[in-house]
PDB file of C-alpha atoms and ligand atoms in Angstrom:
ATOM      1  CA  MET A 595     -63.620  23.136  17.136  1.00 45.00           C
ATOM      2  CA  SER A 596     -63.178  23.966  20.800  1.00 43.00           C
ATOM      3  CA  GLU A 597     -62.099  27.526  20.024  1.00 40.00           C
ATOM      4  CA  ARG A 598     -65.290  28.164  18.097  1.00 48.00           C
ATOM      5  CA  ALA A 599     -68.096  30.174  19.646  1.00 54.00           C
ATOM      6  CA  LEU A 600     -71.196  28.155  20.369  1.00 58.00           C
ATOM      7  CA  ASN A 601     -74.051  28.898  18.024  1.00 56.00           C
ATOM      8  CA  PRO A 602     -76.920  30.199  20.138  1.00 56.00           C
ATOM      9  CA  SER A 603     -79.461  29.136  17.514  1.00 60.00           C
ATOM     10  CA  PRO A 604     -80.884  25.605  17.783  1.00 89.00           C
ATOM     11  CA  THR A 605     -80.630  25.161  14.013  1.00 94.00           C
ATOM     12  CA  ALA A 606     -77.930  25.554  11.365  1.00 96.00           C
ATOM     13  CA  ILE A 607     -77.642  25.044   7.644  1.00 97.00           C
ATOM     14  CA  GLY A 608     -75.575  22.051   6.525  1.00 98.00           C
ATOM     15  CA  ILE A 609     -74.297  21.474   2.992  1.00 98.00           C
ATOM     16  CA  ASP A 610     -72.809  18.252   1.610  1.00 97.00           C
ATOM     17  CA  ILE A 611     -70.734  18.604  -1.556  1.00 96.00           C
ATOM     18  CA  GLY A 612     -70.509  15.387  -3.535  1.00 92.00           C
ATOM     19  CA  GLY A 613     -69.171  14.309  -6.919  1.00 87.00           C
ATOM     20  CA  THR A 614     -72.631  14.217  -8.501  1.00 88.00           C
ATOM     21  CA  GLY A 615     -74.834  16.377  -6.292  1.00 93.00           C
ATOM     22  CA  ILE A 616     -74.656  19.206  -3.776  1.00 97.00           C
ATOM     23  CA  LYS A 617     -77.255  18.842  -1.026  1.00 97.00           C
ATOM     24  CA  GLY A 618     -78.285  21.122   1.786  1.00 98.00           C
ATOM     25  CA  GLY A 619     -80.750  21.251   4.606  1.00 98.00           C
ATOM     26  CA  ILE A 620     -81.686  22.959   7.839  1.00 97.00           C
ATOM     27  CA  VAL A 621     -80.569  20.864  10.786  1.00 96.00           C
ATOM     28  CA  ASP A 622     -82.017  20.734  14.272  1.00 94.00           C
ATOM     29  CA  LEU A 623     -78.779  20.762  16.275  1.00 94.00           C
ATOM     30  CA  SER A 624     -80.234  19.307  19.429  1.00 92.00           C
ATOM     31  CA  ALA A 625     -81.822  16.326  17.649  1.00 92.00           C
ATOM     32  CA  GLY A 626     -79.297  15.907  14.809  1.00 93.00           C
ATOM     33  CA  LYS A 627     -82.099  15.771  12.250  1.00 93.00           C
ATOM     34  CA  LEU A 628     -83.115  17.600   9.096  1.00 95.00           C
ATOM     35  CA  ILE A 629     -86.046  19.992   9.417  1.00 95.00           C
ATOM     36  CA  GLY A 630     -88.042  19.934   6.183  1.00 95.00           C
ATOM     37  CA  GLU A 631     -86.951  18.714   2.786  1.00 96.00           C
ATOM     38  CA  ARG A 632     -83.364  18.880   1.640  1.00 96.00           C
ATOM     39  CA  VAL A 633     -82.400  20.846  -1.490  1.00 98.00           C
ATOM     40  CA  ARG A 634     -80.257  19.138  -4.136  1.00 98.00           C
ATOM     41  CA  ILE A 635     -78.582  20.588  -7.214  1.00 98.00           C
ATOM     42  CA  ASP A 636     -76.304  18.678  -9.606  1.00 97.00           C
ATOM     43  CA  THR A 637     -72.604  19.321  -9.054  1.00 96.00           C
ATOM     44  CA  PRO A 638     -71.451  21.706 -11.819  1.00 96.00           C
ATOM     45  CA  LYS A 639     -69.027  20.431 -14.442  1.00 94.00           C
ATOM     46  CA  PRO A 640     -66.218  21.257 -14.159  1.00 94.00           C
ATOM     47  CA  ALA A 641     -66.626  21.484 -10.369  1.00 95.00           C
ATOM     48  CA  THR A 642     -64.247  24.409  -9.931  1.00 96.00           C
ATOM     49  CA  PRO A 643     -64.204  26.360  -6.650  1.00 97.00           C
ATOM     50  CA  ALA A 644     -66.064  29.331  -8.189  1.00 97.00           C
ATOM     51  CA  ALA A 645     -68.747  27.157  -9.828  1.00 97.00           C
ATOM     52  CA  VAL A 646     -69.333  25.127  -6.652  1.00 97.00           C
ATOM     53  CA  ALA A 647     -69.487  28.289  -4.523  1.00 98.00           C
ATOM     54  CA  GLU A 648     -72.302  29.557  -6.800  1.00 98.00           C
ATOM     55  CA  VAL A 649     -74.337  26.391  -6.287  1.00 98.00           C
ATOM     56  CA  VAL A 650     -73.744  26.467  -2.520  1.00 98.00           C
ATOM     57  CA  ALA A 651     -74.943  30.111  -2.484  1.00 98.00           C
ATOM     58  CA  GLN A 652     -78.071  29.116  -4.417  1.00 98.00           C
ATOM     59  CA  ILE A 653     -78.888  26.311  -1.975  1.00 98.00           C
ATOM     60  CA  VAL A 654     -78.256  28.502   1.075  1.00 98.00           C
ATOM     61  CA  SER A 655     -80.480  31.284  -0.274  1.00 97.00           C
ATOM     62  CA  GLU A 656     -83.273  28.769  -0.940  1.00 97.00           C
ATOM     63  CA  LEU A 657     -82.996  27.365   2.592  1.00 98.00           C
ATOM     64  CA  ALA A 658     -82.660  30.829   4.152  1.00 97.00           C
ATOM     65  CA  ALA A 659     -86.017  31.831   2.663  1.00 96.00           C
ATOM     66  CA  ARG A 660     -87.865  29.146   4.662  1.00 96.00           C
ATOM     67  CA  ALA A 661     -89.846  29.966   7.788  1.00 94.00           C
ATOM     68  CA  GLU A 662     -87.761  27.550   9.869  1.00 93.00           C
ATOM     69  CA  ALA A 663     -84.421  28.994   8.651  1.00 95.00           C
ATOM     70  CA  PRO A 664     -81.818  29.946  11.260  1.00 93.00           C
ATOM     71  CA  GLU A 665     -81.011  33.644  11.740  1.00 91.00           C
ATOM     72  CA  ALA A 666     -79.941  35.363   8.507  1.00 90.00           C
ATOM     73  CA  GLN A 667     -76.300  35.752   9.492  1.00 88.00           C
ATOM     74  CA  GLY A 668     -76.135  32.316  11.130  1.00 91.00           C
ATOM     75  CA  PRO A 669     -73.125  30.135  10.317  1.00 92.00           C
ATOM     76  CA  VAL A 670     -73.116  27.405   7.693  1.00 97.00           C
ATOM     77  CA  GLY A 671     -71.356  24.032   7.898  1.00 98.00           C
ATOM     78  CA  VAL A 672     -70.036  22.379   4.762  1.00 98.00           C
ATOM     79  CA  ALA A 673     -68.908  18.793   4.137  1.00 98.00           C
ATOM     80  CA  PHE A 674     -66.349  18.462   1.338  1.00 97.00           C
ATOM     81  CA  PRO A 675     -64.881  15.306  -0.267  1.00 97.00           C
ATOM     82  CA  ALA A 676     -61.195  15.996   0.401  1.00 97.00           C
ATOM     83  CA  ILE A 677     -58.658  16.274   3.205  1.00 98.00           C
ATOM     84  CA  ILE A 678     -59.429  19.541   4.989  1.00 98.00           C
ATOM     85  CA  HIS A 679     -56.784  21.052   7.219  1.00 97.00           C
ATOM     86  CA  ARG A 680     -57.743  24.295   8.974  1.00 95.00           C
ATOM     87  CA  GLY A 681     -60.292  25.110   6.262  1.00 97.00           C
ATOM     88  CA  VAL A 682     -57.909  24.430   3.371  1.00 98.00           C
ATOM     89  CA  ALA A 683     -58.352  21.524   0.909  1.00 98.00           C
ATOM     90  CA  ARG A 684     -55.239  19.348   0.794  1.00 98.00           C
ATOM     91  CA  SER A 685     -56.317  16.687  -1.718  1.00 96.00           C
ATOM     92  CA  ALA A 686     -58.695  16.275  -4.653  1.00 93.00           C
ATOM     93  CA  ALA A 687     -59.185  12.595  -5.452  1.00 89.00           C
ATOM     94  CA  ASN A 688     -62.660  12.961  -6.944  1.00 86.00           C
ATOM     95  CA  VAL A 689     -63.013  16.712  -7.416  1.00 90.00           C
ATOM     96  CA  ASP A 690     -61.371  19.315  -9.656  1.00 93.00           C
ATOM     97  CA  LYS A 691     -57.630  19.510  -8.936  1.00 95.00           C
ATOM     98  CA  SER A 692     -57.863  23.308  -8.595  1.00 96.00           C
ATOM     99  CA  TRP A 693     -59.312  22.723  -5.100  1.00 97.00           C
ATOM    100  CA  ILE A 694     -55.900  21.704  -3.775  1.00 98.00           C
ATOM    101  CA  GLY A 695     -54.598  24.571  -1.641  1.00 98.00           C
ATOM    102  CA  THR A 696     -57.930  26.448  -1.796  1.00 98.00           C
ATOM    103  CA  ASP A 697     -59.000  28.049   1.469  1.00 98.00           C
ATOM    104  CA  VAL A 698     -62.534  26.680   1.315  1.00 98.00           C
ATOM    105  CA  ASP A 699     -63.638  28.423   4.525  1.00 98.00           C
ATOM    106  CA  ALA A 700     -62.557  31.796   3.129  1.00 98.00           C
ATOM    107  CA  LEU A 701     -64.034  31.177  -0.335  1.00 98.00           C
ATOM    108  CA  PHE A 702     -67.500  30.240   0.945  1.00 98.00           C
ATOM    109  CA  THR A 703     -67.504  32.795   3.776  1.00 97.00           C
ATOM    110  CA  GLU A 704     -66.847  35.544   1.254  1.00 97.00           C
ATOM    111  CA  ARG A 705     -69.389  34.278  -1.300  1.00 97.00           C
ATOM    112  CA  LEU A 706     -72.169  33.734   1.248  1.00 97.00           C
ATOM    113  CA  GLY A 707     -71.472  36.730   3.467  1.00 96.00           C
ATOM    114  CA  ARG A 708     -71.823  34.487   6.518  1.00 95.00           C
ATOM    115  CA  THR A 709     -69.326  32.415   8.455  1.00 96.00           C
ATOM    116  CA  VAL A 710     -68.670  29.001   6.906  1.00 97.00           C
ATOM    117  CA  HIS A 711     -66.640  26.097   8.238  1.00 97.00           C
ATOM    118  CA  VAL A 712     -65.788  23.162   6.057  1.00 98.00           C
ATOM    119  CA  MET A 713     -64.821  19.643   7.083  1.00 98.00           C
ATOM    120  CA  ASN A 714     -64.172  16.351   5.320  1.00 98.00           C
ATOM    121  CA  ASP A 715     -67.443  14.755   4.140  1.00 97.00           C
ATOM    122  CA  ALA A 716     -66.880  11.364   5.784  1.00 97.00           C
ATOM    123  CA  ASP A 717     -65.843  13.085   9.020  1.00 98.00           C
ATOM    124  CA  ALA A 718     -69.137  14.995   8.904  1.00 97.00           C
ATOM    125  CA  ALA A 719     -71.057  11.746   8.468  1.00 96.00           C
ATOM    126  CA  GLY A 720     -69.023  10.236  11.300  1.00 97.00           C
ATOM    127  CA  LEU A 721     -69.774  13.129  13.608  1.00 96.00           C
ATOM    128  CA  ALA A 722     -73.513  12.831  12.915  1.00 96.00           C
ATOM    129  CA  GLU A 723     -73.495   9.086  13.509  1.00 96.00           C
ATOM    130  CA  ALA A 724     -71.377   9.311  16.654  1.00 95.00           C
ATOM    131  CA  ARG A 725     -73.614  11.962  18.214  1.00 94.00           C
ATOM    132  CA  PHE A 726     -77.068  10.918  17.095  1.00 95.00           C
ATOM    133  CA  GLY A 727     -76.869   7.776  15.024  1.00 95.00           C
ATOM    134  CA  ALA A 728     -75.684   4.201  15.042  1.00 96.00           C
ATOM    135  CA  GLY A 729     -72.485   5.139  16.895  1.00 96.00           C
ATOM    136  CA  GLU A 730     -74.140   7.018  19.757  1.00 96.00           C
ATOM    137  CA  GLY A 731     -72.760   5.902  23.113  1.00 96.00           C
ATOM    138  CA  ILE A 732     -70.485   3.264  21.576  1.00 97.00           C
ATOM    139  CA  GLU A 733     -67.143   2.894  23.329  1.00 97.00           C
ATOM    140  CA  GLY A 734     -63.885   2.082  21.586  1.00 98.00           C
ATOM    141  CA  THR A 735     -63.187   2.652  17.911  1.00 98.00           C
ATOM    142  CA  VAL A 736     -66.105   3.234  15.555  1.00 98.00           C
ATOM    143  CA  LEU A 737     -65.304   3.410  11.848  1.00 98.00           C
ATOM    144  CA  VAL A 738     -67.802   5.081   9.546  1.00 98.00           C
ATOM    145  CA  ILE A 739     -67.107   4.098   5.938  1.00 97.00           C
ATOM    146  CA  THR A 740     -68.937   5.961   3.173  1.00 96.00           C
ATOM    147  CA  LEU A 741     -69.290   4.178  -0.150  1.00 95.00           C
ATOM    148  CA  GLY A 742     -69.899   6.609  -3.000  1.00 92.00           C
ATOM    149  CA  THR A 743     -67.797   8.124  -5.785  1.00 90.00           C
ATOM    150  CA  GLY A 744     -64.838   7.354  -3.528  1.00 95.00           C
ATOM    151  CA  ILE A 745     -64.517   5.665  -0.152  1.00 97.00           C
ATOM    152  CA  GLY A 746     -64.596   8.036   2.798  1.00 97.00           C
ATOM    153  CA  SER A 747     -63.782   7.139   6.369  1.00 98.00           C
ATOM    154  CA  ALA A 748     -64.239   8.604   9.838  1.00 98.00           C
ATOM    155  CA  LEU A 749     -62.516   7.249  12.914  1.00 98.00           C
ATOM    156  CA  ILE A 750     -64.245   7.954  16.226  1.00 98.00           C
ATOM    157  CA  HIS A 751     -62.740   6.787  19.477  1.00 97.00           C
ATOM    158  CA  ASP A 752     -64.895   6.969  22.623  1.00 96.00           C
ATOM    159  CA  GLY A 753     -67.038   9.578  20.860  1.00 94.00           C
ATOM    160  CA  VAL A 754     -64.126  11.769  19.727  1.00 94.00           C
ATOM    161  CA  LEU A 755     -63.485  12.197  16.007  1.00 96.00           C
ATOM    162  CA  VAL A 756     -59.924  11.853  14.699  1.00 97.00           C
ATOM    163  CA  PRO A 757     -60.151  13.936  11.489  1.00 97.00           C
ATOM    164  CA  ASN A 758     -58.846  13.193   7.988  1.00 98.00           C
ATOM    165  CA  VAL A 759     -58.361   9.457   8.221  1.00 98.00           C
ATOM    166  CA  GLU A 760     -58.250   8.378   4.557  1.00 98.00           C
ATOM    167  CA  LEU A 761     -58.883   4.633   4.522  1.00 98.00           C
ATOM    168  CA  GLY A 762     -60.249   4.759   0.966  1.00 98.00           C
ATOM    169  CA  HIS A 763     -56.668   5.442  -0.081  1.00 98.00           C
ATOM    170  CA  LEU A 764     -55.188   2.348   1.544  1.00 98.00           C
ATOM    171  CA  GLU A 765     -53.356   0.267  -1.031  1.00 98.00           C
ATOM    172  CA  ILE A 766     -54.705  -3.256  -1.026  1.00 97.00           C
ATOM    173  CA  ASP A 767     -53.563  -5.852  -3.593  1.00 96.00           C
ATOM    174  CA  SER A 768     -51.594  -3.111  -5.388  1.00 97.00           C
ATOM    175  CA  ALA A 769     -54.659  -0.920  -5.921  1.00 98.00           C
ATOM    176  CA  VAL A 770     -56.002   2.126  -4.113  1.00 98.00           C
ATOM    177  CA  ALA A 771     -58.969   0.663  -2.225  1.00 98.00           C
ATOM    178  CA  GLU A 772     -61.567   3.142  -3.462  1.00 98.00           C
ATOM    179  CA  THR A 773     -60.769   2.393  -7.099  1.00 98.00           C
ATOM    180  CA  ARG A 774     -62.016  -1.174  -6.501  1.00 98.00           C
ATOM    181  CA  ALA A 775     -64.586  -1.039  -3.742  1.00 98.00           C
ATOM    182  CA  SER A 776     -66.409   2.316  -3.983  1.00 97.00           C
ATOM    183  CA  ALA A 777     -70.031   2.387  -5.148  1.00 95.00           C
ATOM    184  CA  SER A 778     -68.889   3.968  -8.410  1.00 94.00           C
ATOM    185  CA  ALA A 779     -66.378   1.115  -8.971  1.00 97.00           C
ATOM    186  CA  ARG A 780     -69.293  -1.326  -8.692  1.00 97.00           C
ATOM    187  CA  GLU A 781     -71.171   0.574 -11.389  1.00 97.00           C
ATOM    188  CA  ARG A 782     -68.115   1.096 -13.585  1.00 97.00           C
ATOM    189  CA  ASP A 783     -67.226  -2.607 -13.523  1.00 98.00           C
ATOM    190  CA  GLU A 784     -70.899  -3.667 -13.753  1.00 98.00           C
ATOM    191  CA  LEU A 785     -70.512  -5.963 -10.744  1.00 98.00           C
ATOM    192  CA  SER A 786     -73.277  -8.119  -9.347  1.00 98.00           C
ATOM    193  CA  TRP A 787     -73.899  -7.618  -5.615  1.00 97.00           C
ATOM    194  CA  LYS A 788     -72.131 -10.929  -5.006  1.00 97.00           C
ATOM    195  CA  GLU A 789     -69.036  -9.770  -6.901  1.00 98.00           C
ATOM    196  CA  TYR A 790     -69.117  -6.389  -5.212  1.00 98.00           C
ATOM    197  CA  ALA A 791     -69.443  -7.979  -1.770  1.00 98.00           C
ATOM    198  CA  LYS A 792     -66.170  -9.858  -2.436  1.00 98.00           C
ATOM    199  CA  ARG A 793     -64.378  -6.555  -2.946  1.00 98.00           C
ATOM    200  CA  LEU A 794     -65.989  -5.091   0.162  1.00 98.00           C
ATOM    201  CA  GLN A 795     -64.963  -8.172   2.119  1.00 98.00           C
ATOM    202  CA  ARG A 796     -61.322  -7.656   1.142  1.00 98.00           C
ATOM    203  CA  PHE A 797     -61.444  -4.002   2.165  1.00 98.00           C
ATOM    204  CA  PHE A 798     -63.306  -4.456   5.455  1.00 98.00           C
ATOM    205  CA  SER A 799     -61.223  -7.487   6.520  1.00 98.00           C
ATOM    206  CA  HIS A 800     -58.040  -5.498   6.045  1.00 98.00           C
ATOM    207  CA  VAL A 801     -59.361  -2.456   7.899  1.00 98.00           C
ATOM    208  CA  GLU A 802     -60.676  -4.704  10.677  1.00 98.00           C
ATOM    209  CA  PHE A 803     -57.213  -6.221  11.072  1.00 98.00           C
ATOM    210  CA  LEU A 804     -55.598  -2.770  11.228  1.00 98.00           C
ATOM    211  CA  PHE A 805     -57.989  -1.075  13.687  1.00 98.00           C
ATOM    212  CA  SER A 806     -59.874  -3.722  15.694  1.00 98.00           C
ATOM    213  CA  PRO A 807     -62.981  -1.545  15.715  1.00 98.00           C
ATOM    214  CA  THR A 808     -66.004  -2.015  17.960  1.00 98.00           C
ATOM    215  CA  LEU A 809     -68.392  -1.160  15.138  1.00 98.00           C
ATOM    216  CA  PHE A 810     -68.423  -0.442  11.398  1.00 98.00           C
ATOM    217  CA  ILE A 811     -71.088   1.947  10.107  1.00 97.00           C
ATOM    218  CA  ILE A 812     -71.721   2.198   6.368  1.00 96.00           C
ATOM    219  CA  GLY A 813     -72.808   5.520   4.880  1.00 93.00           C
ATOM    220  CA  GLY A 814     -73.286   6.991   1.427  1.00 88.00           C
ATOM    221  CA  GLY A 815     -76.086   6.454  -1.090  1.00 82.00           C
ATOM    222  CA  ILE A 816     -75.426   2.722  -1.210  1.00 88.00           C
ATOM    223  CA  SER A 817     -76.379   2.346   2.446  1.00 86.00           C
ATOM    224  CA  LYS A 818     -79.968   2.187   1.129  1.00 87.00           C
ATOM    225  CA  ARG A 819     -79.122  -1.114  -0.594  1.00 92.00           C
ATOM    226  CA  ALA A 820     -77.461  -2.694   2.450  1.00 93.00           C
ATOM    227  CA  GLU A 821     -79.567  -5.862   2.284  1.00 95.00           C
ATOM    228  CA  ASP A 822     -77.863  -6.667  -1.050  1.00 96.00           C
ATOM    229  CA  TYR A 823     -74.328  -6.836   0.325  1.00 96.00           C
ATOM    230  CA  LEU A 824     -74.250  -6.707   4.146  1.00 96.00           C
ATOM    231  CA  PRO A 825     -75.473 -10.289   4.666  1.00 96.00           C
ATOM    232  CA  ARG A 826     -72.670 -11.499   2.351  1.00 97.00           C
ATOM    233  CA  LEU A 827     -69.895 -10.014   4.527  1.00 98.00           C
ATOM    234  CA  SER A 828     -68.174 -12.121   7.126  1.00 98.00           C
ATOM    235  CA  LEU A 829     -66.447 -10.030   9.815  1.00 98.00           C
ATOM    236  CA  ASP A 830     -65.850 -10.305  13.548  1.00 98.00           C
ATOM    237  CA  THR A 831     -66.914  -6.680  13.955  1.00 98.00           C
ATOM    238  CA  PRO A 832     -70.623  -5.791  13.910  1.00 98.00           C
ATOM    239  CA  ILE A 833     -71.499  -3.792  10.794  1.00 97.00           C
ATOM    240  CA  THR A 834     -74.562  -1.629  10.322  1.00 96.00           C
ATOM    241  CA  VAL A 835     -75.827   1.263   8.183  1.00 94.00           C
ATOM    242  CA  ALA A 836     -75.796   4.958   9.070  1.00 94.00           C
ATOM    243  CA  THR A 837     -78.998   5.980  10.837  1.00 91.00           C
ATOM    244  CA  SER A 838     -79.290   9.175   8.830  1.00 81.00           C
ATOM    245  CA  LYS A 839     -78.442   7.255   5.653  1.00 70.00           C
ATOM    246  CA  ASN A 840     -77.433   9.678   2.926  1.00 75.00           C
ATOM    247  CA  ASN A 841     -78.148  12.800   5.021  1.00 90.00           C
ATOM    248  CA  ALA A 842     -75.394  12.173   7.552  1.00 91.00           C
ATOM    249  CA  GLY A 843     -73.029  14.554   5.705  1.00 94.00           C
ATOM    250  CA  ILE A 844     -75.521  17.455   5.857  1.00 96.00           C
ATOM    251  CA  VAL A 845     -76.301  16.807   9.516  1.00 96.00           C
ATOM    252  CA  GLY A 846     -72.651  16.441  10.535  1.00 96.00           C
ATOM    253  CA  ALA A 847     -71.604  19.569   8.635  1.00 97.00           C
ATOM    254  CA  ALA A 848     -74.217  21.594  10.520  1.00 97.00           C
ATOM    255  CA  LEU A 849     -73.285  19.993  13.843  1.00 95.00           C
ATOM    256  CA  GLN A 850     -69.923  21.781  13.746  1.00 91.00           C
ATOM    257  CA  TRP A 851     -71.974  24.702  15.038  1.00 86.00           C
ATOM    258  CA  GLY A 852     -73.689  22.925  17.840  1.00 75.00           C
ATOM    259  CA  LEU A 853     -70.663  21.534  19.618  1.00 60.00           C
ATOM    260  CA  SER A 854     -68.288  23.010  22.121  1.00 46.00           C
ATOM    261  CA  GLN A 855     -65.819  20.183  21.482  1.00 41.00           C
ATOM    262  CA  PRO A 856     -65.316  17.634  18.689  1.00 41.00           C
TER     263      PRO A 856
HETATM  264  C1  BGC B 963     -61.383  11.403  -0.505  1.00 56.05           C
HETATM  265  C2  BGC B 963     -61.917  11.575   0.895  1.00 56.05           C
HETATM  266  C3  BGC B 963     -63.425  11.592   0.872  1.00 56.05           C
HETATM  267  C4  BGC B 963     -63.954  10.372   0.153  1.00 56.05           C
HETATM  268  C5  BGC B 963     -65.464  10.363   0.048  1.00 56.05           C
HETATM  269  C6  BGC B 963     -61.999  10.187  -1.125  1.00 56.05           C
HETATM  270  O1  BGC B 963     -61.522  10.042  -2.425  1.00 56.05           O
HETATM  271  O2  BGC B 963     -59.977  11.271  -0.483  1.00 56.05           O
HETATM  272  O3  BGC B 963     -61.397  12.766   1.464  1.00 56.05           O
HETATM  273  O4  BGC B 963     -63.903  11.618   2.190  1.00 56.05           O
HETATM  274  O5  BGC B 963     -63.416  10.287  -1.139  1.00 56.05           O
HETATM  275  O6  BGC B 963     -65.952  11.463  -0.645  1.00 56.05           O
END
């Protein structure tokens, strides 16, 4: 991000693409907060690059029409649920396989007619939390774990994000972790909170052993239900929920434009 020009505007549009919904909002870059209501549209099925680009364009045009919108040609930040290397999607665990190899920056920049930068969705949430949320000012290793359709992860060390860390794809007990411990796995297997907490315990204990973090931060929609599972977890590492709850992805995506360094 260091080579990127600083956005002179104090606001930017952030978009978070998820398996079930695509959400966007205008973000105050100096406070790391949404200004006004967010816009949400169901993720199209199938969620092909062209179909998703249409929805993103619809959300951006709705936000751009607001009085508080950033300048018309202002850049847009996007959070996407896959490995993103230099704007190109390199995986597609929970999205249409046709995303693999797609230059997402180029696709959205062309469709929107304004500069777009994409980053991994959990990294976006991690960035937001490290700058303005539960991870602000925390030294050492902070791990932001998002529990949703999959499991996303962001590793921040002394405030610096290490991108594309995929802890949801760790193999634990012969299974890919997110297939057992994501929020959607809880629903699929109709688990009680007690049963689900056991699976989370297995995941977090293993990750704790591997990384010795200073703090775990939980993000994703399920962070709203933290009282149902957090008290059941027994870890040496403090564990808390993302300050911006489910909006961390939108905020972090937009923050790409308010930073001179990661
Ligand atoms: C993907 C990650 C993503 C996470 C949360 C995982 O399946 O591999 O890149 O961050 O889901 O959406």
